Amino acid sequence: MYIAEETDHGMFTANSQSIQFGPWHISYDVSCILPSICPTKVVCERDDDQFCAFCIYCKELSIPHFPDMVFPKNILTLAHSNGAKIQFIPLDALKHVSNKVQAIEVACSEAWLETRPDAEKQKQTFDWTFQTDYKGTISDNILVEPTNETINFELLKQKEQILFYHDLTLFEDELHDHGISKLSVKIRVMPTYWYVLLRYFLRVDEVLLRSHETRMFHMLNTDYVLREFTSKEAKVQDINIPFTQMKEADDVLPFMPVKEKKTEKLIINPI
Ligand SMILES: [Zn+2]
């Protein structure tokens, strides 16, 4: 196993780190924030397939607004030597954000709007909480099937040497100071396994808490990855902890009821 580091001092400074874990090449990029306007209009208006990240997002996404902070190149990639690939990409995650308002969003929206009468009406025309049920981008040669197997959380708690770790923010929005909507992904590589936690966390202050978590676990010398999706939701009034202790996802997630849970097996070497 080795860790490699590259730094690009170009216009879009990116930091890359990678590790080899058996047949897996695990890497991530860290980069700057998505601009809120096109910085290279002359180039992008030529319409010859050379576009800045902002223009690509505008073309690919149907939502009228993007989160305050999007990190377009913050991408985690787990590539297997047989060609299989698992990635966590902000653009793909935002493709899962609805451009229609859900019933619950309207209810929340109204409560939220009461707390800030200056809110733009526009906020009610799409999912302004950027809720996404994105579970990672997986290549076509990975077979997905249901399983009764579960992730061994006891193993995850064991103290072992951490070979590789990173926490990447894919996007974040503070809902005009009325909460938070955040998608992040963590990778941890240990001597015998790798583990990924992709988490969407929403807190609309005084109204609602919601999370969508995708965990991926791969044990060395096996040909599959376990993928567990868990969604949780609670009204703030139903959670019996002080509001000041609701700032971070880790503070409230243990108290939130599970709405949905599903585990699948991603077969890396289908026969
Ligand atoms: Zn552009």
Coordinates of N, CA and C in Angstrom, one line a residue, residues 176-259:
H176 N -30.1 30.4 4.2 CA -30.2 31.8 4.7 C -30.2 31.9 6.2
D177 N -29.2 31.2 6.8 CA -29.1 31.2 8.3 C -30.2 30.6 9.0
H178 N -31.0 29.8 8.4 CA -32.1 29.1 9.1 C -31.9 27.6 9.2
G179 N -30.7 27.2 9.1 CA -30.5 25.7 9.2 C -29.3 25.3 8.4
I180 N -29.3 24.1 8.0 CA -28.2 23.6 7.2 C -28.7 22.4 6.3
S181 N -28.1 22.4 5.1 CA -28.3 21.3 4.2 C -26.9 20.9 3.7
K182 N -26.5 19.8 4.0 CA -25.1 19.4 3.7 C -24.9 18.0 3.2
L183 N -24.1 17.8 2.2 CA -23.8 16.5 1.7 C -22.3 16.3 1.8
S184 N -21.9 15.3 2.6 CA -20.4 15.0 2.7 C -20.2 13.6 2.6
V185 N -18.9 13.2 2.4 CA -18.5 11.8 2.3 C -17.2 11.6 3.0
K186 N -17.2 10.6 3.8 CA -15.9 10.2 4.5 C -15.4 8.9 4.0
I187 N -14.1 8.8 3.9 CA -13.5 7.5 3.5 C -12.5 7.1 4.6
R188 N -12.5 5.9 5.0 CA -11.5 5.4 6.0 C -11.0 4.0 5.4
V189 N -9.7 4.0 5.3 CA -9.1 2.7 4.9 C -8.3 2.1 6.0
M190 N -8.6 0.9 6.4 CA -8.0 0.2 7.5 C -7.2 -1.0 6.9
P191 N -6.4 -1.6 7.7 CA -5.6 -2.7 7.1 C -6.4 -3.8 6.5
T192 N -7.6 -4.1 7.0 CA -8.4 -5.2 6.4 C -9.7 -4.8 5.7
Y193 N -10.0 -3.5 5.7 CA -11.3 -3.1 5.0 C -11.2 -1.6 4.7
W194 N -12.2 -1.2 3.8 CA -12.4 0.2 3.6 C -13.9 0.5 3.9
Y195 N -14.2 1.7 4.3 CA -15.5 2.1 4.8 C -15.8 3.5 4.3
V196 N -17.0 3.7 3.7 CA -17.3 5.0 3.2 C -18.7 5.4 3.9
L197 N -18.8 6.7 4.3 CA -20.1 7.2 4.8 C -20.4 8.4 4.0
L198 N -21.5 8.3 3.2 CA -22.0 9.5 2.5 C -23.2 10.0 3.3
R199 N -23.2 11.2 3.7 CA -24.3 11.7 4.5 C -24.9 13.0 4.0
Y200 N -26.2 13.0 3.8 CA -27.0 14.2 3.5 C -27.7 14.5 4.9
F201 N -27.5 15.7 5.3 CA -28.1 16.1 6.6 C -28.8 17.5 6.4
L202 N -30.0 17.5 6.9 CA -30.9 18.7 6.8 C -31.4 19.1 8.2
R203 N -31.2 20.3 8.5 CA -31.8 20.9 9.7 C -32.4 22.2 9.3
V204 N -33.8 22.2 9.4 CA -34.5 23.5 9.2 C -34.8 23.9 10.6
D205 N -34.1 25.0 11.1 CA -34.2 25.4 12.5 C -35.7 25.5 12.9
E206 N -35.9 24.9 14.1 CA -37.2 24.8 14.8 C -38.3 24.1 14.0
V207 N -37.9 23.4 12.9 CA -38.9 22.7 12.1 C -38.6 21.2 11.9
L208 N -37.5 20.9 11.3 CA -37.3 19.6 10.8 C -35.9 19.1 10.8
L209 N -35.7 17.8 11.0 CA -34.3 17.2 10.9 C -34.5 16.0 9.9
R210 N -33.5 15.9 9.0 CA -33.6 14.7 8.1 C -32.2 14.3 7.7
S211 N -32.1 13.0 7.5 CA -30.8 12.5 7.1 C -30.9 11.4 6.1
H212 N -30.1 11.3 5.1 CA -30.0 10.1 4.2 C -28.5 9.7 4.3
E213 N -28.3 8.5 4.8 CA -26.9 8.1 4.9 C -26.7 6.8 4.1
T214 N -25.6 6.8 3.3 CA -25.2 5.6 2.6 C -23.9 5.2 3.1
R215 N -23.8 3.9 3.6 CA -22.6 3.4 4.1 C -22.1 2.3 3.1
M216 N -20.8 2.3 2.8 CA -20.3 1.2 2.0 C -19.1 0.6 2.8
F217 N -19.1 -0.7 2.7 CA -18.1 -1.5 3.5 C -17.6 -2.6 2.6
H218 N -16.3 -2.7 2.5 CA -15.6 -3.7 1.7 C -14.5 -4.4 2.5
M219 N -14.6 -5.7 2.6 CA -13.6 -6.4 3.4 C -12.5 -6.9 2.4
L220 N -11.3 -6.8 2.8 CA -10.2 -7.3 1.9 C -10.4 -8.7 1.5
N221 N -10.1 -9.1 0.3 CA -10.2 -10.4 -0.3 C -11.6 -10.9 -0.5
T222 N -12.6 -10.0 -0.5 CA -14.0 -10.4 -0.9 C -14.3 -9.7 -2.2
D223 N -15.3 -10.2 -2.9 CA -15.6 -9.7 -4.2 C -16.9 -8.8 -4.2
Y224 N -17.2 -8.3 -3.0 CA -18.4 -7.4 -3.0 C -18.3 -6.3 -2.0
V225 N -19.2 -5.3 -2.1 CA -19.2 -4.2 -1.2 C -20.7 -4.2 -0.6
L226 N -20.8 -4.0 0.7 CA -22.1 -3.9 1.2 C -22.5 -2.4 1.2
R227 N -23.7 -2.1 0.7 CA -24.2 -0.7 0.7 C -25.5 -0.6 1.5
E228 N -25.4 0.1 2.6 CA -26.6 0.3 3.5 C -27.1 1.7 3.4
F229 N -28.3 1.9 3.0 CA -29.0 3.2 3.0 C -29.9 3.3 4.1
T230 N -29.8 4.4 4.9 CA -30.7 4.7 6.0 C -31.2 6.1 5.9
S231 N -32.5 6.2 6.0 CA -33.1 7.6 6.1 C -33.8 7.8 7.4
K232 N -33.5 9.0 8.0 CA -34.1 9.3 9.3 C -34.8 10.7 9.2
E233 N -35.8 10.8 10.0 CA -36.5 12.1 9.9 C -37.2 12.4 11.3
A234 N -37.2 13.6 11.7 CA -37.9 14.0 12.9 C -38.3 15.4 12.9
K235 N -39.4 15.7 13.5 CA -39.7 17.1 13.7 C -38.9 17.6 14.9
V236 N -38.4 18.8 14.9 CA -37.6 19.3 15.9 C -38.3 19.2 17.3
Q237 N -39.6 19.5 17.3 CA -40.3 19.5 18.6 C -40.4 18.1 19.2
D238 N -40.2 17.1 18.3 CA -40.3 15.7 18.8 C -38.9 15.2 19.4
I239 N -37.9 15.9 19.2 CA -36.6 15.5 19.7 C -36.3 16.2 21.0
N240 N -36.1 15.3 22.0 CA -36.0 15.9 23.4 C -34.6 16.3 23.7
I241 N -34.0 17.2 22.9 CA -32.7 17.7 23.3 C -32.7 19.2 23.0
P242 N -31.9 20.0 23.8 CA -31.9 21.4 23.6 C -31.5 21.8 22.1
F243 N -32.1 22.8 21.6 CA -31.8 23.3 20.3 C -30.4 23.6 20.1
T244 N -29.7 24.1 21.1 CA -28.3 24.5 21.0 C -27.4 23.2 20.7
Q245 N -28.0 22.1 21.1 CA -27.2 20.8 20.8 C -27.6 20.1 19.5
M246 N -28.3 20.8 18.7 CA -28.7 20.2 17.4 C -27.9 20.7 16.2
K247 N -26.8 21.4 16.5 CA -26.0 22.0 15.4 C -25.4 21.0 14.5
E248 N -24.8 20.0 15.0 CA -24.1 19.0 14.2 C -24.9 17.7 14.0
A249 N -24.7 17.1 12.9 CA -25.5 15.9 12.6 C -25.2 14.8 13.6
D250 N -24.0 14.7 14.1 CA -23.7 13.6 15.0 C -24.4 13.8 16.4
D251 N -24.8 15.1 16.7 CA -25.5 15.3 17.9 C -26.9 14.8 17.9
V252 N -27.5 14.9 16.8 CA -29.0 14.5 16.7 C -29.3 13.2 16.1
L253 N -28.4 12.7 15.2 CA -28.8 11.5 14.5 C -29.1 10.3 15.4
P254 N -28.4 10.1 16.5 CA -28.7 9.0 17.3 C -30.1 9.1 17.9
F255 N -30.7 10.3 18.0 CA -32.0 10.4 18.5 C -33.2 10.4 17.5
M256 N -32.8 10.3 16.2 CA -33.8 10.4 15.2 C -34.3 9.0 14.8
P257 N -35.6 8.8 14.6 CA -36.2 7.5 14.2 C -35.8 7.2 12.8
V258 N -35.6 5.9 12.6 CA -35.3 5.4 11.2 C -36.6 5.3 10.4
K259 N -36.6 5.9 9.2 CA -37.8 5.9 8.4 C -37.6 4.7 7.3

